[in-house]
Every structure is written in structure tokens, then in C-alpha cells.
XYZ file of C-alpha atoms in Angstrom:
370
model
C -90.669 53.448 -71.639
C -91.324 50.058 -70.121
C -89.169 48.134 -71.514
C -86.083 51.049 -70.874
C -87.156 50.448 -66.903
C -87.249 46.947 -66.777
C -83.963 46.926 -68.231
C -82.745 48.837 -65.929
C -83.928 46.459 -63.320
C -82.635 43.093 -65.012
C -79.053 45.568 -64.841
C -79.396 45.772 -60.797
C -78.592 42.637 -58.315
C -81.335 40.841 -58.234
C -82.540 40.217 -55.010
C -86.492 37.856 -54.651
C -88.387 40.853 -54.394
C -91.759 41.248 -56.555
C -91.290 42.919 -59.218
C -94.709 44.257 -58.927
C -93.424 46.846 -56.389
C -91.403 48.290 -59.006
C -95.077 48.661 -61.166
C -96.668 50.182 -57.968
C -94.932 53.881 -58.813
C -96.953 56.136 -60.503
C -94.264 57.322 -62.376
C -93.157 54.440 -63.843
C -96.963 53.242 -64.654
C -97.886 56.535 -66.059
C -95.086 56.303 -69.098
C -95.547 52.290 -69.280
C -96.685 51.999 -73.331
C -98.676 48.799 -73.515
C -97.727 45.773 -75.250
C -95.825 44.173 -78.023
C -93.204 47.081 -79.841
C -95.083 47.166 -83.572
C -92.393 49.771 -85.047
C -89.198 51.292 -83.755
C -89.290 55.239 -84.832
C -86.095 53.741 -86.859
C -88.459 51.434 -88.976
C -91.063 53.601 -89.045
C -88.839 56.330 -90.430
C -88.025 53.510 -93.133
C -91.572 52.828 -94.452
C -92.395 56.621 -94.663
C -89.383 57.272 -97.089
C -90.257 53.651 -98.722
C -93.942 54.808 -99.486
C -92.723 58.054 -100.331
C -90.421 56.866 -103.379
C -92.739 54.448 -104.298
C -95.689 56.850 -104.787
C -93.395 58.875 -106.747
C -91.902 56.120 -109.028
C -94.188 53.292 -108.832
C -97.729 53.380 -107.268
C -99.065 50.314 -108.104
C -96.856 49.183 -105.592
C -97.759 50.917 -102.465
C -101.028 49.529 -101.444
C -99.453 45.845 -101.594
C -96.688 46.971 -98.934
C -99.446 49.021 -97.394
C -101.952 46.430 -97.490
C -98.766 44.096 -95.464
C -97.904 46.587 -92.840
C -101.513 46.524 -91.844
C -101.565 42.778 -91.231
C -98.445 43.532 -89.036
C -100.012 45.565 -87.188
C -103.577 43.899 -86.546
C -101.187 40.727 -85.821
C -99.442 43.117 -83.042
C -103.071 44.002 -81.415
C -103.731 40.907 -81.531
C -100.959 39.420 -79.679
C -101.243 42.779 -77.662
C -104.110 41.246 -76.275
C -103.241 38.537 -74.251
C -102.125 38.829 -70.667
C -98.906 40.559 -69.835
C -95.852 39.115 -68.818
C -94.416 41.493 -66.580
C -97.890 41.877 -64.725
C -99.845 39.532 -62.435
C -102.596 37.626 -64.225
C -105.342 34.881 -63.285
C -104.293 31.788 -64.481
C -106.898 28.956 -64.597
C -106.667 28.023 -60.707
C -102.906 29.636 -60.648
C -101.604 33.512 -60.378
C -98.476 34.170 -62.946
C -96.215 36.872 -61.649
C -92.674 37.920 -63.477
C -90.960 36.231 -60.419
C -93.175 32.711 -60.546
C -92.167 33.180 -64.449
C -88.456 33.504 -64.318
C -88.173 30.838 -61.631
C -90.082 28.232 -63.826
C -87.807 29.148 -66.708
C -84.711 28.932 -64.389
C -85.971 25.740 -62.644
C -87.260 24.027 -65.897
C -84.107 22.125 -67.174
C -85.470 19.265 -69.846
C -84.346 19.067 -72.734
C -85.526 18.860 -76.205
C -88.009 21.657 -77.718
C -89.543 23.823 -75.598
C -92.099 25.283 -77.285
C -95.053 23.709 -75.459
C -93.969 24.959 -72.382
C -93.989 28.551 -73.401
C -96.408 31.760 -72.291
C -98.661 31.672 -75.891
C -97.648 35.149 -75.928
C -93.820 34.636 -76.276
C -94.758 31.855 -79.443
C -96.830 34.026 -80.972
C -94.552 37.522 -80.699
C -92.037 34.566 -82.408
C -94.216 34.505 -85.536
C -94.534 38.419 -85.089
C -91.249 39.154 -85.742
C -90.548 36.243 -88.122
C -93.712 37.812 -90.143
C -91.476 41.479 -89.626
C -88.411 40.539 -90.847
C -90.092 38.835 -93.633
C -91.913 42.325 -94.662
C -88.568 44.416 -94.588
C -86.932 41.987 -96.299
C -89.410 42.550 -99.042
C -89.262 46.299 -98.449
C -85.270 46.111 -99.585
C -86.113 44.113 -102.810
C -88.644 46.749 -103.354
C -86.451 49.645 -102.612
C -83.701 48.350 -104.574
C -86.086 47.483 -107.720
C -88.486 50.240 -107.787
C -86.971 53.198 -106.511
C -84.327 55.405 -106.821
C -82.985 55.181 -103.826
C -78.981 54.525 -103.533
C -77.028 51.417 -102.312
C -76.533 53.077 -99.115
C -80.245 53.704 -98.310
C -81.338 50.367 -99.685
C -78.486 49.077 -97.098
C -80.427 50.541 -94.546
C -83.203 48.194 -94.886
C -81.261 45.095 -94.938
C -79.304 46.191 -91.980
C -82.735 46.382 -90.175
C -84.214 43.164 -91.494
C -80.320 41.485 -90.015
C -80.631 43.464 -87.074
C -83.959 41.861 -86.564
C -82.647 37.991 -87.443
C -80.158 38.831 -84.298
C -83.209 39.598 -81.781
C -84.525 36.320 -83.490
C -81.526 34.063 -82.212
C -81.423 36.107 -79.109
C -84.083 34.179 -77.475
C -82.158 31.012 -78.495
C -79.025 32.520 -76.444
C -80.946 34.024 -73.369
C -82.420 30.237 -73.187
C -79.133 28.496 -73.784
C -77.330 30.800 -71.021
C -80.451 30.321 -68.633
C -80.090 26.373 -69.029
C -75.844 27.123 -68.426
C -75.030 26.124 -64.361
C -71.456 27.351 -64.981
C -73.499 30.796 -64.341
C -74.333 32.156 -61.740
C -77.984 32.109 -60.812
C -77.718 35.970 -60.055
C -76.971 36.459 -63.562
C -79.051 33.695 -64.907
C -82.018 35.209 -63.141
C -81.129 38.963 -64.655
C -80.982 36.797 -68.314
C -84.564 35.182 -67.572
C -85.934 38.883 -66.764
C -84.210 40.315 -70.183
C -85.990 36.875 -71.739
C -89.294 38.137 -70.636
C -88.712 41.299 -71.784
C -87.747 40.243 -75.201
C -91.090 38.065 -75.117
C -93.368 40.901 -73.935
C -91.694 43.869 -76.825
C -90.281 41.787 -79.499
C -87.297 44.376 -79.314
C -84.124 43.907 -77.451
C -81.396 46.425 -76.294
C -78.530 44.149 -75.419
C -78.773 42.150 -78.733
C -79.677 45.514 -80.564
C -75.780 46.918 -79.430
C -74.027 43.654 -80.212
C -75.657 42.769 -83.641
C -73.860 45.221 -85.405
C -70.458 43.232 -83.954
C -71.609 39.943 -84.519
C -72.736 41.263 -88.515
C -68.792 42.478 -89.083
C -67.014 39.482 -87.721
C -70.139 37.462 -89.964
C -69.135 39.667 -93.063
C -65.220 39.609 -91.831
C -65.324 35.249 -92.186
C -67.009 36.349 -96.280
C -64.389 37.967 -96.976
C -60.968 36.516 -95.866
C -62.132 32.467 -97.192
C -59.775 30.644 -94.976
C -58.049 27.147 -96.470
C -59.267 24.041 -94.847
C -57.118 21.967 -93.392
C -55.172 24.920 -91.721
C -56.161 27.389 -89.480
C -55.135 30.151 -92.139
C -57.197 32.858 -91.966
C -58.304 32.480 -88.458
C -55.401 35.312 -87.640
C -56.557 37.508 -90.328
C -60.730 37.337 -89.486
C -59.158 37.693 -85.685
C -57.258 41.093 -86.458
C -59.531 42.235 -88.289
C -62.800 41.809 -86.467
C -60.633 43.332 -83.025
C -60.536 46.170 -84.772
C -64.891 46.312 -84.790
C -65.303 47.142 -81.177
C -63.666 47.000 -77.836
C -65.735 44.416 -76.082
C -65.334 41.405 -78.907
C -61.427 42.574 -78.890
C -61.554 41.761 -75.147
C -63.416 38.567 -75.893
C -61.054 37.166 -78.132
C -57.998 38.063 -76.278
C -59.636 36.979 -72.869
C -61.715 33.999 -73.851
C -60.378 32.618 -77.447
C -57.348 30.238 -75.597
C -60.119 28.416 -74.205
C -60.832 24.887 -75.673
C -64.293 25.399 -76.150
C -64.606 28.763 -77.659
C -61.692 28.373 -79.542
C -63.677 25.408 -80.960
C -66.663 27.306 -81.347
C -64.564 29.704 -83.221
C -63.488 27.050 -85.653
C -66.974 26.186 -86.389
C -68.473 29.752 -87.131
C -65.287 30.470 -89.209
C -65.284 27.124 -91.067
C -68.887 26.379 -91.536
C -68.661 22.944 -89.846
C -69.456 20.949 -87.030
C -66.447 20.326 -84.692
C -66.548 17.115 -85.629
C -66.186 17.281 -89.711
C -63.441 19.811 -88.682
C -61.484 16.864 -86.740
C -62.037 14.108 -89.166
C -61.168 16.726 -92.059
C -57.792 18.040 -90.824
C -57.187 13.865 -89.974
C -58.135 13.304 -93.678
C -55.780 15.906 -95.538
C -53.083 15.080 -93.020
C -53.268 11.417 -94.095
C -53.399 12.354 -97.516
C -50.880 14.593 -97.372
C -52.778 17.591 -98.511
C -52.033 20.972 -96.969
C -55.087 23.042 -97.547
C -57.824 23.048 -99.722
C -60.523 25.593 -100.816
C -64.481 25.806 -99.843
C -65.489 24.323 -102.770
C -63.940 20.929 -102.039
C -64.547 20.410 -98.516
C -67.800 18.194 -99.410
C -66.090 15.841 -101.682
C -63.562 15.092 -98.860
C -65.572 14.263 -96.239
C -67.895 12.624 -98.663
C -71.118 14.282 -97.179
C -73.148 17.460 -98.248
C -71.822 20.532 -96.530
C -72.788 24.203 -96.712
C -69.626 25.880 -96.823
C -70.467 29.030 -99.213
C -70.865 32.306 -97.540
C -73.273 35.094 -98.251
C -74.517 38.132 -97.099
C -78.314 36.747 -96.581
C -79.246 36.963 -92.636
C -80.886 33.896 -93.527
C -77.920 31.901 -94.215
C -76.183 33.511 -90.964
C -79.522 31.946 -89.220
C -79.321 28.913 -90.702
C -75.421 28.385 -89.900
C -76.176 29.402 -86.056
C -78.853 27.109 -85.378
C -76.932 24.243 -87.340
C -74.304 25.280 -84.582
C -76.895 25.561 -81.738
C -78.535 22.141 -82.429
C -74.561 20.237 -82.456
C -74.022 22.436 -79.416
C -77.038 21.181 -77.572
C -76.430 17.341 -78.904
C -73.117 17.786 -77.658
C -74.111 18.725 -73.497
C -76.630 16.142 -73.788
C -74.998 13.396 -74.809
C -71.704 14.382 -72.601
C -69.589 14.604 -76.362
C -66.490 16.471 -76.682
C -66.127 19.442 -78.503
C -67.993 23.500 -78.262
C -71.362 22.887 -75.572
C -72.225 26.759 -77.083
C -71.707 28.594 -80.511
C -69.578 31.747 -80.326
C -72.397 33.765 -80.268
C -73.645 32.533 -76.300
C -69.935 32.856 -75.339
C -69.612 36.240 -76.506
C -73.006 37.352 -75.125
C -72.147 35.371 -71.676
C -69.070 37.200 -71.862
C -70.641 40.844 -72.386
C -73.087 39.566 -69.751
C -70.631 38.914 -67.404
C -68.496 41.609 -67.403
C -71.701 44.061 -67.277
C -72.213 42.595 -64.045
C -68.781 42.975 -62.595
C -68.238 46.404 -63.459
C -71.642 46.737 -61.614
C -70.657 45.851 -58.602
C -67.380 47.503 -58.906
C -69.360 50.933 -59.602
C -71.547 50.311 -56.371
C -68.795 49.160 -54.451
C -66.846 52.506 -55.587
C -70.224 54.358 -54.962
C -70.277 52.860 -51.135
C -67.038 54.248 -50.466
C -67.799 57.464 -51.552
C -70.560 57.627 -49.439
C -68.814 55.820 -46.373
């Protein structure tokens, strides 16, 4: 699969060699599927048993769903059609290789919205997968309404649509990290490669193993409602999201006693900017008012907030760009408080130790050898 080797070359040191060498092997060219990643066998599977209960239950239904998988589809061929971006291709009076690619991105450090200054293929495989998550989303309502199907099976669908939401924000991280100089620019090229990757397929690995992570400690923050005012709770959502999987419970024990992720912490467990966190605590302290529930955190800081907490990946979307946006505000304007949401420090962190036990594996491999 193309997009399994080209992972495994973002993985390697990168060294500036053309990457078309590595599209020069027969091998590799001969099992090279072209284009933009329409279904995962995993969704796939997922419509087949959808359209299968529905043509059992409620027919009227399944040429609607069928009718909007097909406009998925023709959307992916047509977005399939413009130039690759992990081949060469003409460019007006330019040639566009993957290396002249992940250099611009790596050299282009403005700020404000990029979107202008993207390959039209990575905006439109945007809209893509917006238009995909939109479609399963429906496909759970549909599931859960007009079919038989159990809570766990209709789960399954809304565990895809999140798991898609994640690949979503993961081009907000890869260009966050990219943009980050307190990285190095070996790793900061390897996160510009897995960028154009995620452009070219609309499917990513990395994001696709930590999702499920970032989804418990998401649910973990529903559950345990911490009082404002205090960190309580922060312990509990901490002790009980170590116990998810190995590489957040080296995060947080690594990584949370610094300032800024310990901020950044605050504000995905709260719900708040750093700063309505600050003038909050500064507020019931003054007042002498120990904690106080979710409910009444607008009416002291005498401002709209959106402090409820839900299961919808749209909410979790919402929250992380609110935190994004304050994040980027923040390393602009030279403010105190996170310069990253807890979702780029945990993926720099996975990031970074990937690469370490890398090089520690080839050094051990040299040895060997030696």
C-alpha cells in the first residue's frame, strides 16, 4: 500500500534525498493504489451490514444512503484526479516534488489562515472527509432508528465517524508542530511528509492509534465533572485516563509538571481558556467561594461559556479548535499561558519518543553488526 510505504519512510532519518528514488522500485510502484482512500475495509464492512438491516427492516431507506455514498465516491474520483502529491508534476512554469513540498511547508512561517496557500488537493480532500464524517454520522442515526441493530453495533458507527473528527484535527496538529522551532527540523520534516500523506489518502495511521486515547481521556473529563475553582478532579481524570494506555501514562508523568501542558491540561479539563481559568480561581478566591459547579461558571465570569460536556465529536471539535485558536493568539502575540492544546503536546510527545527509540534500535542494530 502506498501510504503503508511512505510511512515507513517519514519513520526513517530523513536525510535530502528525492523521494522519487524511493517511487523508482518496481516493487513499490507495482502495489502503489492510486489516490485519495474512499473506504477503509472497516467502513466498508459498516455500510454492507447498514444496507443489509435496512433492506430487511426499512427499504425506503436504502437508496437515500445509497444515493449519498455515491456522491462520496464521485467526490473521491474527482479529487482523485488532480496531480499527486507524492509524485513530480508540471506546475505552470515550476516542477512540484514531495521534497520542494515539505520544504515550502517547513519554510512558510506566516501566520493567520493558511488555506490559500494550500495544494487544491489537500482543501478539497478537507471537504472529502468533512462530507464522510457527515454521512456516517447519519448512518448511526439511521442504524440506531431503523434497525435492529444493538447499542454496541450502533457504537461502532459513531466510533468511526469520532475516529474520523481525530484525522480532521490531525492536520491542525501536524501544521501546528511543523510551525513549532522547539523541534527539531529532522522531526519537523518527518511531520511535513506524514502531512502530505494525510493530504494525498485522507486516512492517517499515527492519529488512527492515538484517537482511541485521546476519545477515553475526552469521555474520562464527562464523567468525573471537576469543581471550578479547585483543581478537584484533575487527580481523578489523571488516574483514570493512565490507566487507557502506556504512552499517555508516560505523557502525563513525563510532561504534565510542565507549565505549559499542565496549563493546557487545565483548559481541556475545564472547558476554558487559560485566561477565564486565572481570573475565575482570582474571582472565587476573592469571594471566598471554594468551588462551584459547571453550571455556574458563566454567571461568574459574566460572559457566555460552553462548559457542558457531551459525547458529540462535534463538541470535542469545537472545544479543540476554541483551544487551538487561544493557543495560536497566544505565540503570536508573545501572551502567557499554553502556546499548544494537549492534544499537539501529546502527539509531539508520541512523535518524539518514536524517534528516539529509532535511533536507539539502529544504534543497537550497528553494534550488532560491528
Amino acid at each position: 500500500m502506498r501510504r503503508d510505504k511512505m510511512e515507513n519512510i517519514a519513520l526513517q532519518d530523513f536525510e535530502q534525498v528525492s523521494i522519487d528514488e524511493f517511487f523508482d522500485k518496481e516493487d513499490l510502484v507495482s502495489s502503489i493504489p492510486d489516490g485519495i482512500i474512499i473506504f477503509t475495509p472497516h467502513q466498508q464492512d459498516l455500510i454492507t451490514n447498514l444496507i443489509s438491516e435496512l433492506s430487511k427492516e426499512n427499504p425506503d431507506k436504502v437508496e437515500r444512503i445509497q444515493s449519498r455514498l455515491n456522491d462520496v465516491e464521485n467526490l473521491a474520483k474527482a479529487i482523485a484526479r488532480f496531480p499527486s502529491l507524492l509524485e513530480k508534476a508540471n506546475l505552470t512554469s515550476s516542477m512540484r516534488t514531495p521534497e520542494t513540498l515539505i520544504e515550502s511547508i517547513i519554510s512558510y512561517q506566516e501566520d493567520g489562515d493558511t488555506t490559500l496557500h494550500m495544494p487544491s488537493k489537500a482543501t478539497l480532500g478537507k471537504g472529502f472527509l468533512i462530507t464522510k464524517i457527515h454521512t456516517f454520522y447519519s448512518m448511526e442515526k439511521l442504524a440506531r432508528n431503523y434497525t435492529s441493530m444493538t447499542e454496541k453495533q450502533v457504537k461502532e458507527y459513531s466510533d468511526e465517524t469520532t475516529s474520523m473528527m481525530f484525522t480532521l484535527m490531525a492536520e491542525d496538529v501536524y501544521l501546528n508542530l511543523i510551525k513549532d522551532k522547539t523541534i527539531s527540523m529532522e522531526l519537523r520534516r518527518q511531520i511535513a511528509n506524514l502531512l502530505i500523506i494525510l493530504w494525498e489518502h485522507r486516512s492517517d495511521q499515527t492519529i488512527s492509534d492515538i484517537a482511541p486515547v485521546l476519545q477515553t481521556v475526552w469521555n474520562a473529563r464527562r464523567r468525573l465533572a471537576p469543581a471550578f475553582g479547585t483543581m478537584m478532579g484533575t487527580s481523578e481524570l489523571i488516574m483514570v485516563s493512565m490507566q487507557a494506555d502506556e504512552n499517555w501514562a508516560s505523557f502525563i508523568k513525563n510532561k504534565l509538571s510542565t507549565t505549559e501542558v499542565s496549563q493546557a491540561m487545565e483548559e481541556f479539563l475545564f472547558g476554558i481558556s487559560h485566561e477565564q481559568v486565572l481570573k475565575l480561581k482570582d474571582i472565587l478566591r476573592n469571594q471566598g467561594v471554594k468551588s462551584i459547579g459547571r453550571d455556574e461558571v458563566g454567571a461568574y465570569l459574566g460572559e457566555r461559556v460552553k462548559t457542558d460536556v457531551s459525547l458529540d465529536y462535534r463538541d470535542f471539535y469545537l472545544l479543540y479548535t476554541v483551544r487551538r485558536d487561544n493557543a495560536r493568539a497566544r505565540r503570536r502575540l508573545h501572551l502567557e499561558g499554553p502556546k499548544a492544546t494537549l492534544e499537539d503536546f501529546f502527539i509531539k510527545f508520541i512523535m518524539e519518543s518514536n524517534m528516539e527509540k529509532q535511533k536507539k534500535d539502529a544504534l543497537a542494530r550497528t553494534s550488532e553488526d560491528d
